[in-house]
PDB file of C-alpha atoms and ligand atoms in Angstrom:
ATOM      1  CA  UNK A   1     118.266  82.308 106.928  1.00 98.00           C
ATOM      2  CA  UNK A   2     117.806  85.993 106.761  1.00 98.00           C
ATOM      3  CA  UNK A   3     115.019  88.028 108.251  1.00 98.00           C
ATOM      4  CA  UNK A   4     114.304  91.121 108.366  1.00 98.00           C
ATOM      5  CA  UNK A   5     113.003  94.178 110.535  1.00 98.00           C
ATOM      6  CA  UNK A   6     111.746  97.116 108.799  1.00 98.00           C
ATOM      7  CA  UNK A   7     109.932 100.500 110.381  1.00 98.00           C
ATOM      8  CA  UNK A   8     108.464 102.940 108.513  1.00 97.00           C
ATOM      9  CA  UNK A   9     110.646 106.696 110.564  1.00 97.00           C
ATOM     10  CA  UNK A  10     107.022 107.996 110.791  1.00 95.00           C
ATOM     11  CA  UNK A  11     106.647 108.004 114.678  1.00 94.00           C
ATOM     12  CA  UNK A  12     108.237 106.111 117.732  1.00 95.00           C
ATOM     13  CA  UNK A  13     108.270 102.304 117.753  1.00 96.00           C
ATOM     14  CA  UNK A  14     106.032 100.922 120.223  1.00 96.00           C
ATOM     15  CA  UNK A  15     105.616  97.379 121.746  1.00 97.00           C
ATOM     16  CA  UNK A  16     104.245  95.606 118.917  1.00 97.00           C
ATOM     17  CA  UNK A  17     107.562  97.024 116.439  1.00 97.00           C
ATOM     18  CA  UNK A  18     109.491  95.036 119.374  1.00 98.00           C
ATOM     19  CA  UNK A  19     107.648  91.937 119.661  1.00 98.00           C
ATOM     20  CA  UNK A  20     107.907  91.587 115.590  1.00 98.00           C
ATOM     21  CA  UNK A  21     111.398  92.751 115.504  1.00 98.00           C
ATOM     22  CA  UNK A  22     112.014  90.506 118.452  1.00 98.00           C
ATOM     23  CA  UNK A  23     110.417  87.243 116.285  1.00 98.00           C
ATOM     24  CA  UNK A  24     112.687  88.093 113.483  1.00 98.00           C
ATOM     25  CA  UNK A  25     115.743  88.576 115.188  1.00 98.00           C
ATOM     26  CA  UNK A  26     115.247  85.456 116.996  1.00 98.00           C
ATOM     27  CA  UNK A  27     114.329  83.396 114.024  1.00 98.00           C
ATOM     28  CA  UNK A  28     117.588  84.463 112.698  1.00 98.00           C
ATOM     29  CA  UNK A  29     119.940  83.830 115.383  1.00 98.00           C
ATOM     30  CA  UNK A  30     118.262  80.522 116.163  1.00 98.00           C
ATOM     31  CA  UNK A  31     119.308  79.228 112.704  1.00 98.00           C
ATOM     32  CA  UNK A  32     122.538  80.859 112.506  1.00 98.00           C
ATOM     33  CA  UNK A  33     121.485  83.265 109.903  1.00 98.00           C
ATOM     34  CA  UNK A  34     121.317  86.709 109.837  1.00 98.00           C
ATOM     35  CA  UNK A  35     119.159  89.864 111.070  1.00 98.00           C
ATOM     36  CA  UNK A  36     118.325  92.995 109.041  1.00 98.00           C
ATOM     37  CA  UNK A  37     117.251  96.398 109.196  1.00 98.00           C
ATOM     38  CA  UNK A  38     115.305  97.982 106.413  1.00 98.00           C
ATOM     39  CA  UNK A  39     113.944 101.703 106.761  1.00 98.00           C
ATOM     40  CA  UNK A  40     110.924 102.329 104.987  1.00 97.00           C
ATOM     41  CA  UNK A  41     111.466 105.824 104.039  1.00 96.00           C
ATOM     42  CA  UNK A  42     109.709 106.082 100.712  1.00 94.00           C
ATOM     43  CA  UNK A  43     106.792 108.652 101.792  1.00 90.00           C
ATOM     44  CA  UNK A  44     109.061 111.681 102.155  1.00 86.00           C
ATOM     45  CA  UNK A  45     106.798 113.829 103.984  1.00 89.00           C
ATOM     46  CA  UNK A  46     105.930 111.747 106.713  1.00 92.00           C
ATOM     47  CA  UNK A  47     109.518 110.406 107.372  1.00 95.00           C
ATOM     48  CA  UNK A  48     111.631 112.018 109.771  1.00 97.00           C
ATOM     49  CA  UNK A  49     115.046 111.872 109.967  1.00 97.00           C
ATOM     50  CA  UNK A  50     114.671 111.402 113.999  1.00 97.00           C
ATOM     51  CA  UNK A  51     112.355 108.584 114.058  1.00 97.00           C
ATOM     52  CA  UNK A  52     115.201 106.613 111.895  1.00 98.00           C
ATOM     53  CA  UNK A  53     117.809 107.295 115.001  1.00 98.00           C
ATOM     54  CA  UNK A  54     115.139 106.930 117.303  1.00 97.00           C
ATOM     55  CA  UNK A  55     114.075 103.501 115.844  1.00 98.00           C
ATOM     56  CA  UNK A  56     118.044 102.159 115.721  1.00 98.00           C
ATOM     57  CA  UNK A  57     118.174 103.164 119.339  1.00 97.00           C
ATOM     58  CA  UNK A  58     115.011 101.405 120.845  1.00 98.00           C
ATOM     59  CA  UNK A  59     116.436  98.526 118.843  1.00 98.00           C
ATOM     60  CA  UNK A  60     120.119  98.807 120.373  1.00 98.00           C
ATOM     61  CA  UNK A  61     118.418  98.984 123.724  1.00 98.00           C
ATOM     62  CA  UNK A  62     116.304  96.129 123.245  1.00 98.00           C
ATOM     63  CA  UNK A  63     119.257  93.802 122.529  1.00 98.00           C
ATOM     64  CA  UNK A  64     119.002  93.124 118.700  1.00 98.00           C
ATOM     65  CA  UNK A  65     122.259  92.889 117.230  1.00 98.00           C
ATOM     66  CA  UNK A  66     122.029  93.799 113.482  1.00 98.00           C
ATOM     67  CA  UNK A  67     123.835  92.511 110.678  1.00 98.00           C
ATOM     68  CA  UNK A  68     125.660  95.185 107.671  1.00 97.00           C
ATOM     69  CA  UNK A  69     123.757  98.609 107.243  1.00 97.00           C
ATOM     70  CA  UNK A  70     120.611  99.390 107.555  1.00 98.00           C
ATOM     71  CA  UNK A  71     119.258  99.479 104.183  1.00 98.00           C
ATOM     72  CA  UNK A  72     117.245 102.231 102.862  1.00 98.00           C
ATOM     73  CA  UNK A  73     114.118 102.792 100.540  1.00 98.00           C
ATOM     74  CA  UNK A  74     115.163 106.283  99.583  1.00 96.00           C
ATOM     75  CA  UNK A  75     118.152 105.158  98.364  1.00 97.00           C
ATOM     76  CA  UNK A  76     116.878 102.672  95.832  1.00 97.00           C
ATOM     77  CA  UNK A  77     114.408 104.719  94.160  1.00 96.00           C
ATOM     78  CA  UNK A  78     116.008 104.045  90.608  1.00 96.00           C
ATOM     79  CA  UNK A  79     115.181 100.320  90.988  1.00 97.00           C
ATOM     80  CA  UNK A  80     111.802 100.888  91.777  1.00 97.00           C
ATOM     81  CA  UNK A  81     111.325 103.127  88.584  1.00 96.00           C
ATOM     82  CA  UNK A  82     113.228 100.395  86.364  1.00 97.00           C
ATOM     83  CA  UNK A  83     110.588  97.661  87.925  1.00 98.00           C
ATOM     84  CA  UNK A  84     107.659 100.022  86.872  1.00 97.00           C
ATOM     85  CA  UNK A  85     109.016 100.579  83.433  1.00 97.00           C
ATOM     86  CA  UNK A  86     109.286  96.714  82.904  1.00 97.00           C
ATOM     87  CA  UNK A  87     105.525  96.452  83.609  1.00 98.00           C
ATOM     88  CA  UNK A  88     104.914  99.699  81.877  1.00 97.00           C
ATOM     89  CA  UNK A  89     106.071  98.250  78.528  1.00 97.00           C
ATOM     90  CA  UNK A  90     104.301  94.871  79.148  1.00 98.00           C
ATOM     91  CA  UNK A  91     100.696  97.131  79.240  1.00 97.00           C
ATOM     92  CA  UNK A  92     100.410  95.857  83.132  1.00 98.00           C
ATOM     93  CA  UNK A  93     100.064  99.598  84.457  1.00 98.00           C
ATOM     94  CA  UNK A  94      98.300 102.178  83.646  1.00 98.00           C
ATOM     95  CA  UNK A  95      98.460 106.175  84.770  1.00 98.00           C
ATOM     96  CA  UNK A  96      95.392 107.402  87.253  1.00 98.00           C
ATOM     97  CA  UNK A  97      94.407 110.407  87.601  1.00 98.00           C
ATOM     98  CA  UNK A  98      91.946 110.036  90.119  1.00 96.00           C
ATOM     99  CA  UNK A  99      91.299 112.100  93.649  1.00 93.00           C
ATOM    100  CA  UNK A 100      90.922 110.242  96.737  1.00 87.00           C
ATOM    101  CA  UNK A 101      87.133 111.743  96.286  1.00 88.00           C
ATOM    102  CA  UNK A 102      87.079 110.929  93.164  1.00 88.00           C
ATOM    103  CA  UNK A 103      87.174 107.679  94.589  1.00 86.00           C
ATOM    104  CA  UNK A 104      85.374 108.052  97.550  1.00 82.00           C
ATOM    105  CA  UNK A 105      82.391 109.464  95.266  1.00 83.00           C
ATOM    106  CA  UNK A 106      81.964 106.209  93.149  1.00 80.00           C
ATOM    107  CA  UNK A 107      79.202 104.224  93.211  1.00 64.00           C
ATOM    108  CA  UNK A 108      80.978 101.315  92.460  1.00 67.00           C
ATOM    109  CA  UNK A 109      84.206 100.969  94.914  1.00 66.00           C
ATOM    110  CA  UNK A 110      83.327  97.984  96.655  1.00 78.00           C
ATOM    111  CA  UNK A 111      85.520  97.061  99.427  1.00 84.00           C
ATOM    112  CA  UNK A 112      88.655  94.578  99.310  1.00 87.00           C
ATOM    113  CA  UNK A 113      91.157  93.658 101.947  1.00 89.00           C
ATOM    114  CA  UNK A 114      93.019  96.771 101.648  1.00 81.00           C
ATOM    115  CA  UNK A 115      90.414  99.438 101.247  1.00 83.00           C
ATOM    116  CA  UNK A 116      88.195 100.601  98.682  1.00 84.00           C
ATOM    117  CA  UNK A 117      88.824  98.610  95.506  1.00 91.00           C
ATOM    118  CA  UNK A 118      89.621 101.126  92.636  1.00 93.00           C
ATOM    119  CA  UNK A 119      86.294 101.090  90.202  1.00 91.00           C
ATOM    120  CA  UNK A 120      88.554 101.698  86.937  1.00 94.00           C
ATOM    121  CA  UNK A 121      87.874 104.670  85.722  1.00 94.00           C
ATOM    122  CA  UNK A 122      90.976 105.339  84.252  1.00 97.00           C
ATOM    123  CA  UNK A 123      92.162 101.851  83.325  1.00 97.00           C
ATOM    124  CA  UNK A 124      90.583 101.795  79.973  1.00 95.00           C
ATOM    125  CA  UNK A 125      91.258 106.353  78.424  1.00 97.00           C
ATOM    126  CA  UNK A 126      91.608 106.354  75.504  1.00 97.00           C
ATOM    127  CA  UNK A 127      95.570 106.529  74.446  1.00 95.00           C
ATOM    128  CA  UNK A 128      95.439 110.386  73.311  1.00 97.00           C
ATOM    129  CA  UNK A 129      93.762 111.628  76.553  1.00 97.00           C
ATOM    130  CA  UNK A 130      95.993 109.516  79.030  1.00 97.00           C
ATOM    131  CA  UNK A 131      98.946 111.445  77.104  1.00 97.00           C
ATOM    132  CA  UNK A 132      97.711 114.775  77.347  1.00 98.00           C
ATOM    133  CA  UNK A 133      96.608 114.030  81.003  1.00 98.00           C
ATOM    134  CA  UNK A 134      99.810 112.984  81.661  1.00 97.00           C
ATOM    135  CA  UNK A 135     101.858 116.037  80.818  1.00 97.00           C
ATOM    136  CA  UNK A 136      99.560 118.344  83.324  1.00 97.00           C
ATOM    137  CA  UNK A 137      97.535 116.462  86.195  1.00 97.00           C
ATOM    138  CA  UNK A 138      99.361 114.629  89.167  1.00 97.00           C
ATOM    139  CA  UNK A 139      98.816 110.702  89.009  1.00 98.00           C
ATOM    140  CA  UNK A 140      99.987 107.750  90.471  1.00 98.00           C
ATOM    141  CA  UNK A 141     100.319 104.270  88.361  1.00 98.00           C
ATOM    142  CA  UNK A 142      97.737 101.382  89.596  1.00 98.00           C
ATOM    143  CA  UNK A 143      98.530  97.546  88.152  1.00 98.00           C
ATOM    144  CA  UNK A 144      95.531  96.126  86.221  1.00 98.00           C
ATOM    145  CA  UNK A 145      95.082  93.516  88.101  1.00 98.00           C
ATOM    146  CA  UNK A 146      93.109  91.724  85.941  1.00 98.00           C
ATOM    147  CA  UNK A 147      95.726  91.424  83.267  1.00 98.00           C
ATOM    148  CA  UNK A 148      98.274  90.822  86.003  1.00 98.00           C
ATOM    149  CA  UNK A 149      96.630  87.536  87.380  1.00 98.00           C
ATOM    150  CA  UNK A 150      95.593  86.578  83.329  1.00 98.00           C
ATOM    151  CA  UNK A 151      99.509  86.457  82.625  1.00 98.00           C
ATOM    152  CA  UNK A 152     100.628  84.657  86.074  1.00 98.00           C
ATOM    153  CA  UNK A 153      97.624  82.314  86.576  1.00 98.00           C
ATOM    154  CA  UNK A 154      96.696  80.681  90.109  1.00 98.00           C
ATOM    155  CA  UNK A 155      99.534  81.345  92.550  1.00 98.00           C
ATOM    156  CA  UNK A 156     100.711  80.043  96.236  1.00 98.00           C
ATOM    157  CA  UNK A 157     102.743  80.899  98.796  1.00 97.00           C
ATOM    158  CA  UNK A 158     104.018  79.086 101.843  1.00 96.00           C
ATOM    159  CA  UNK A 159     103.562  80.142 105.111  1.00 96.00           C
ATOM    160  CA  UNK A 160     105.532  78.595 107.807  1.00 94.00           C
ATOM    161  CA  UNK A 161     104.623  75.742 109.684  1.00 92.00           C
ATOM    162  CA  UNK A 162     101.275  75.987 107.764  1.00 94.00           C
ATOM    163  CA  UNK A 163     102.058  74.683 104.216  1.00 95.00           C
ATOM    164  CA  UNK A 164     101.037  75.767 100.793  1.00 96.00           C
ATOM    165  CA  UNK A 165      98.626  78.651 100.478  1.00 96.00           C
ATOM    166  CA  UNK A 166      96.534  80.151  97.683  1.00 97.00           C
ATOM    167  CA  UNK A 167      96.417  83.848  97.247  1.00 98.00           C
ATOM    168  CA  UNK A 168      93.677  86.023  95.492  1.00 97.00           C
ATOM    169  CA  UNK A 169      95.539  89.184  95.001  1.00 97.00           C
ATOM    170  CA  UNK A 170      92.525  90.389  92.679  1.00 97.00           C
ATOM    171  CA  UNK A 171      90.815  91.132  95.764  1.00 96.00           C
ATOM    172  CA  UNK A 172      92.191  93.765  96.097  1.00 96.00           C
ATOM    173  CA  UNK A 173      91.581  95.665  92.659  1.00 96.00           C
ATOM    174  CA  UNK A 174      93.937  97.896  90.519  1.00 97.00           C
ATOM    175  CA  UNK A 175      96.268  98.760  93.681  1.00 97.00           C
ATOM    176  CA  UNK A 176      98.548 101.340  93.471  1.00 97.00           C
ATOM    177  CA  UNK A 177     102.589 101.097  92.281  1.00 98.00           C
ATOM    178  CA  UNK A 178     103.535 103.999  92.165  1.00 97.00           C
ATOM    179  CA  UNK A 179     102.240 107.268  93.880  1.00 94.00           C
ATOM    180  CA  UNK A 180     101.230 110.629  93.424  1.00 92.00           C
ATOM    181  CA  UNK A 181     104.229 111.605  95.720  1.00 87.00           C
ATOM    182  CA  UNK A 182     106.845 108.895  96.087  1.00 87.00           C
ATOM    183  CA  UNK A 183     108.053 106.386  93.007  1.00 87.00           C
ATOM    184  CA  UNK A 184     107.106 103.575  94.279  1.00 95.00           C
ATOM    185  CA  UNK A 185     104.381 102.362  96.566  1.00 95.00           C
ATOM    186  CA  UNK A 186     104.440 100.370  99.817  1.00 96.00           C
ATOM    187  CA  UNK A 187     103.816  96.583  97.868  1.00 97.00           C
ATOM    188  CA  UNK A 188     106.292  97.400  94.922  1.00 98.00           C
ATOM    189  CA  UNK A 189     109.403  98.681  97.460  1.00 98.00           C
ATOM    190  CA  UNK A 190     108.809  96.202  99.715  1.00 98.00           C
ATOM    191  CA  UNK A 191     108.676  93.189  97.591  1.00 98.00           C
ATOM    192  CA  UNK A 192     111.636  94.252  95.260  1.00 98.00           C
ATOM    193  CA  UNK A 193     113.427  95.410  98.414  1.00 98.00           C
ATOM    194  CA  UNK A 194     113.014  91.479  99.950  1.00 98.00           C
ATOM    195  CA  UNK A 195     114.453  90.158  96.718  1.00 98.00           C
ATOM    196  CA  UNK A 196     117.172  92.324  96.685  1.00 98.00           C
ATOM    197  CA  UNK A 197     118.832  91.781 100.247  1.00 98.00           C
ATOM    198  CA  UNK A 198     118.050  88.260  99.923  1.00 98.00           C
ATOM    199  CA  UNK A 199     115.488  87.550 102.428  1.00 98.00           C
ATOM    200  CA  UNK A 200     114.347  84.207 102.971  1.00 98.00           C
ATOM    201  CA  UNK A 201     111.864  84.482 105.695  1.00 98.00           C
ATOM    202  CA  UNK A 202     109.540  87.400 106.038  1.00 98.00           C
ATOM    203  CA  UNK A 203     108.108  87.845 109.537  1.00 98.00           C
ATOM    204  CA  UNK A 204     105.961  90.069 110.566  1.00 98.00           C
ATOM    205  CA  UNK A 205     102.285  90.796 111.521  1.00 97.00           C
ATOM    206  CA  UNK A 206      99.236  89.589 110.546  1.00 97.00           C
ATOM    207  CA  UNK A 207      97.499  92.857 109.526  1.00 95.00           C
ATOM    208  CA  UNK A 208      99.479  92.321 106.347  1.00 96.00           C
ATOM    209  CA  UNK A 209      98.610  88.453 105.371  1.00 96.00           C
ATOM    210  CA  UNK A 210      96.268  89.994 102.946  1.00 96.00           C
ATOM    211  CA  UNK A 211      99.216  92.279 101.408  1.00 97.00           C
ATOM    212  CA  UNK A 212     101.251  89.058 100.738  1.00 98.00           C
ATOM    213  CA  UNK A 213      98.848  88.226  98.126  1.00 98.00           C
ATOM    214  CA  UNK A 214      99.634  91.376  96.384  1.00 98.00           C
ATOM    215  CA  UNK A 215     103.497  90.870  96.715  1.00 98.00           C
ATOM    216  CA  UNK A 216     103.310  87.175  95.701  1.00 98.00           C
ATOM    217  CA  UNK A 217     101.493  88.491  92.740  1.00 98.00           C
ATOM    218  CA  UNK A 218     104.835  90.720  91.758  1.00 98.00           C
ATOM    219  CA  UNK A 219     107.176  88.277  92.529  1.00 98.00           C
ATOM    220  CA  UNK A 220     105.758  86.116  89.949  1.00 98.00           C
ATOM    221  CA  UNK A 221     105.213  88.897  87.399  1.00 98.00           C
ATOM    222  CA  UNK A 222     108.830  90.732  88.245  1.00 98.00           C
ATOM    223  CA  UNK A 223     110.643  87.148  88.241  1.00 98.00           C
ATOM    224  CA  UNK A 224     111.542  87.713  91.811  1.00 98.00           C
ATOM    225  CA  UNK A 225     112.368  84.757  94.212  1.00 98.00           C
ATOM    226  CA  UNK A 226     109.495  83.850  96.789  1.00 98.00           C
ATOM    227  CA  UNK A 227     110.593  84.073 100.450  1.00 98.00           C
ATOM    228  CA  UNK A 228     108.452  81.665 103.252  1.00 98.00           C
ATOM    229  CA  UNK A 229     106.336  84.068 105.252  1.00 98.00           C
ATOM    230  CA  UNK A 230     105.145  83.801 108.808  1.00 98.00           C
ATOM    231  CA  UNK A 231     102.986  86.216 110.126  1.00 98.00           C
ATOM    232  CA  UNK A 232     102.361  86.360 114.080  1.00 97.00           C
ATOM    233  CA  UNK A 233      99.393  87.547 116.175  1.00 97.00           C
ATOM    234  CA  UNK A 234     100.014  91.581 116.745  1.00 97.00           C
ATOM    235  CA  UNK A 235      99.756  93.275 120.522  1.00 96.00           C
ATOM    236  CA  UNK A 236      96.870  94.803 121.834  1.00 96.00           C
ATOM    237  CA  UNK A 237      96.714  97.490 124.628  1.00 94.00           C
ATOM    238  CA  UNK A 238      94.474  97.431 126.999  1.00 91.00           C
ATOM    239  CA  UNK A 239      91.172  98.754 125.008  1.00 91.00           C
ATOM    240  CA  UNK A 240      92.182  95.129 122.775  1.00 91.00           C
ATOM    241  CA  UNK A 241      92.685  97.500 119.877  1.00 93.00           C
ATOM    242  CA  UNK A 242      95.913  96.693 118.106  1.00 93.00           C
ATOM    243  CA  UNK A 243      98.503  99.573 118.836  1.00 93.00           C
ATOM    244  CA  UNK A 244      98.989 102.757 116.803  1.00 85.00           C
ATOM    245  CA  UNK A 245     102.030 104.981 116.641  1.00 78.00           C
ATOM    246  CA  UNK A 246      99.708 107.643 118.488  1.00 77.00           C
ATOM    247  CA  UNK A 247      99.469 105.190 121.832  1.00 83.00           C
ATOM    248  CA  UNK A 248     102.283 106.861 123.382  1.00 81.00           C
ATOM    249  CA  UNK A 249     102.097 104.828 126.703  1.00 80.00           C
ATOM    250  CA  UNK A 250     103.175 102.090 125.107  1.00 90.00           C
ATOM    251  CA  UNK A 251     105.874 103.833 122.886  1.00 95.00           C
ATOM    252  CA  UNK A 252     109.710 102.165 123.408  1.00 97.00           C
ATOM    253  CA  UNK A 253     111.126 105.503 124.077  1.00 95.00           C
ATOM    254  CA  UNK A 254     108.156 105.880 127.468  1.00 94.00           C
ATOM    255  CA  UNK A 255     109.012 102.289 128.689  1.00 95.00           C
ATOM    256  CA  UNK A 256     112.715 103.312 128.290  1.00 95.00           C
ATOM    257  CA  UNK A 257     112.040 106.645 130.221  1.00 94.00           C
ATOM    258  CA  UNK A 258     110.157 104.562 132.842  1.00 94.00           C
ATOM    259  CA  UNK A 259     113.197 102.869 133.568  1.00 96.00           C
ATOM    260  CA  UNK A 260     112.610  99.657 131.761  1.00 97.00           C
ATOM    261  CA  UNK A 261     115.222  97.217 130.893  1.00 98.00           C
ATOM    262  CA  UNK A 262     115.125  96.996 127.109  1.00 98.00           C
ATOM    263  CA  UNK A 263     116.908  93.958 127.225  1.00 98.00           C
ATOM    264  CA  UNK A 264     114.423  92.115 129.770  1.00 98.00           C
ATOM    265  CA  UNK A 265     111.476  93.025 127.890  1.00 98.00           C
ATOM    266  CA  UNK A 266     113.002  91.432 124.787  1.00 98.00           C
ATOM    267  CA  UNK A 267     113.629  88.067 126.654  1.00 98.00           C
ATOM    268  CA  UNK A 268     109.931  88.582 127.668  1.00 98.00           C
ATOM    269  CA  UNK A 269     108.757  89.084 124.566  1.00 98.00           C
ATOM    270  CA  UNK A 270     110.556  85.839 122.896  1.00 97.00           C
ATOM    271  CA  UNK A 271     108.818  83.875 125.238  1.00 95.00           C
ATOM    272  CA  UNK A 272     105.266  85.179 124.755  1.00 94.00           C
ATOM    273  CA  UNK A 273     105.183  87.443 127.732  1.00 96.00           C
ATOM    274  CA  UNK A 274     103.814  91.079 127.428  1.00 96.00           C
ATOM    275  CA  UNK A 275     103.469  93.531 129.826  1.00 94.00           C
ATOM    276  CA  UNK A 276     100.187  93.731 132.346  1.00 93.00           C
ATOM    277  CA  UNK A 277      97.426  94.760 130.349  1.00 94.00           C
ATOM    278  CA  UNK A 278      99.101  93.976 126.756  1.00 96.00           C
ATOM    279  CA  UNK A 279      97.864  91.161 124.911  1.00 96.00           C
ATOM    280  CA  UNK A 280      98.118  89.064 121.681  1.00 97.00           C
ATOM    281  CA  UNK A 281      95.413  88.560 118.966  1.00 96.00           C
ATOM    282  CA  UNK A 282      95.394  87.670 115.538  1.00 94.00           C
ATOM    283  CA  UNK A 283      93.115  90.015 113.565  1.00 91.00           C
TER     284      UNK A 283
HETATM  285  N1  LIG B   1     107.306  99.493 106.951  1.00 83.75           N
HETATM  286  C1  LIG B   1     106.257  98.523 106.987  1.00 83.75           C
HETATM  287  C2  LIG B   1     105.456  98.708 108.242  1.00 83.75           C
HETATM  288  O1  LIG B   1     105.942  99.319 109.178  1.00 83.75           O
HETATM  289  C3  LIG B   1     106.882  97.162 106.926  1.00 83.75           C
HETATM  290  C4  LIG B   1     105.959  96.117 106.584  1.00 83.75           C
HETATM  291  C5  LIG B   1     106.682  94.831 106.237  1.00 83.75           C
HETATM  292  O2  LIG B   1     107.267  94.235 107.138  1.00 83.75           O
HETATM  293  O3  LIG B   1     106.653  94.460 105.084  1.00 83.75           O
HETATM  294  O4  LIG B   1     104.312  98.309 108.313  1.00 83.75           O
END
């Protein structure tokens, strides 16, 4: 079994980065197998160097022994770029050139389970204006979807201890691959990423179930090999909103600074228990 833990170094971890880094860990070492750290560093502007150490520490003080390296997103940009280019040939991505309010200003962008779903404006330009676009305006490449699912057909995934599921990753619309900004986009790194260190169980919470559609969806279409999935209830603060990177009261570096015992809490937290006025939900 391998598992993995993976922050995004965009702010401090907080409680609910230990309780699912304290699920994974544990679902490792239960079954001999082994724990790993991924840093999802792909949006270079919001990363921070810092929050990388700062992440490895709260983890160190928490107890969770890691296995190898972490592994980082920023250094396999070249293998997202090859994965685009394979879809890029097969006609399964086009270039948008769309504004967020470009967006935002159409009629027609219903919503799916992760946001707006994109109302295809630029799925269908003509071949002569998408080339000339493409030499002077910023855009990011989105997956037509409906292609995508054509060429895969239905698809399931397994989540564990709760059997076979189906997905419906057209849902979610013509999502994103690869960004304005970075070369790849949160569902392309993360699912290539998986398949490349081998996971076999992903854990983690439950405000992505709906994302695992989209990721199944690229397995299938990148020939990539399916891992289970579990996905576990996320912590609430006190307000019962799920936590944010900006509640700094419950940040790991505060509790640490409060004199907490890192390893305590993640004994605590493997048994269900959260600190007074913490809770669990699934969304
Ligand atoms: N970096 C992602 C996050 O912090 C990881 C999500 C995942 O586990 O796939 O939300």
């Amino acid at each position: 079994m391998l598992t993995r833990f993976a922050p995004s170094p965009t702010g401090e971890l907080h409680l609910g980065h230990a309780y699912s880094a304290v699920q994974a860990h544990q679902a490792a070492r239960a079954a001999g197998g082994r724990f790993l750290i991924r840093i999802d560093d792909i949006d270079g502007r919001r990363s921070r160097e810092e929050y990388v150490a700062a992440s490895l520490a709260d983890l160190d003080w928490l107890g969770l022994d890691r296995d190898g390296d972490p592994v980082r997103q920023s250094d396999r940009l070249a293998h997202y770029a090859a994965a685009l280019d394979t879809l890029r040939m097969r006609d399964l991505v086009y270039p948008c050139f769309c504004t967020r309010a470009d967006i935002a200003a159409s009629l027609s962008a219903p919503h799916g389970p992760s946001g707006a779903v994109y109302p295809g404006t630029c799925r269908n330009l003509p071949a002569r204006e998408r080339m000339r676009r493409m030499a002077v305006e910023p855009h990011c490449w989105r997956l037509d979807m409906a292609r995508a699912v054509a060429e895969t057909g239905a698809l399931f995934r397994e989540e564990t201890g709760q059997g076979l599921r189906a997905t419906d990753a057209a849902a979610h619309g013509d999502i994103v691959l690869a960004r304005k900004d970075a070369p790849a986009s949160y569902h392309l790194a993360s699912t290539l990423d998986d398949a490349a260190m081998g996971i076999t169980h992903v854990i983690r919470g439950a405000d992505l179930i709906a994302s695992t559609d989209v990721h199944r969806l690229l397995q299938a279409l990148l020939d990539l090999p399916v891992p289970l999935y579990r996905h576990h209830a996320l912590v609430c603060g006190p307000d019962g909103k799920r936590l944010a990177k900006r509640d700094a009261a419950a940040s790991l570096a505060s509790l640490r600074a409060a004199g907490v015992d890192g390893r305590a809490l993640a004994a605590d937290l493997r048994g269900g228990r959260l600190p007074a006025g913490y809770s669990l939900q699934m969304p």
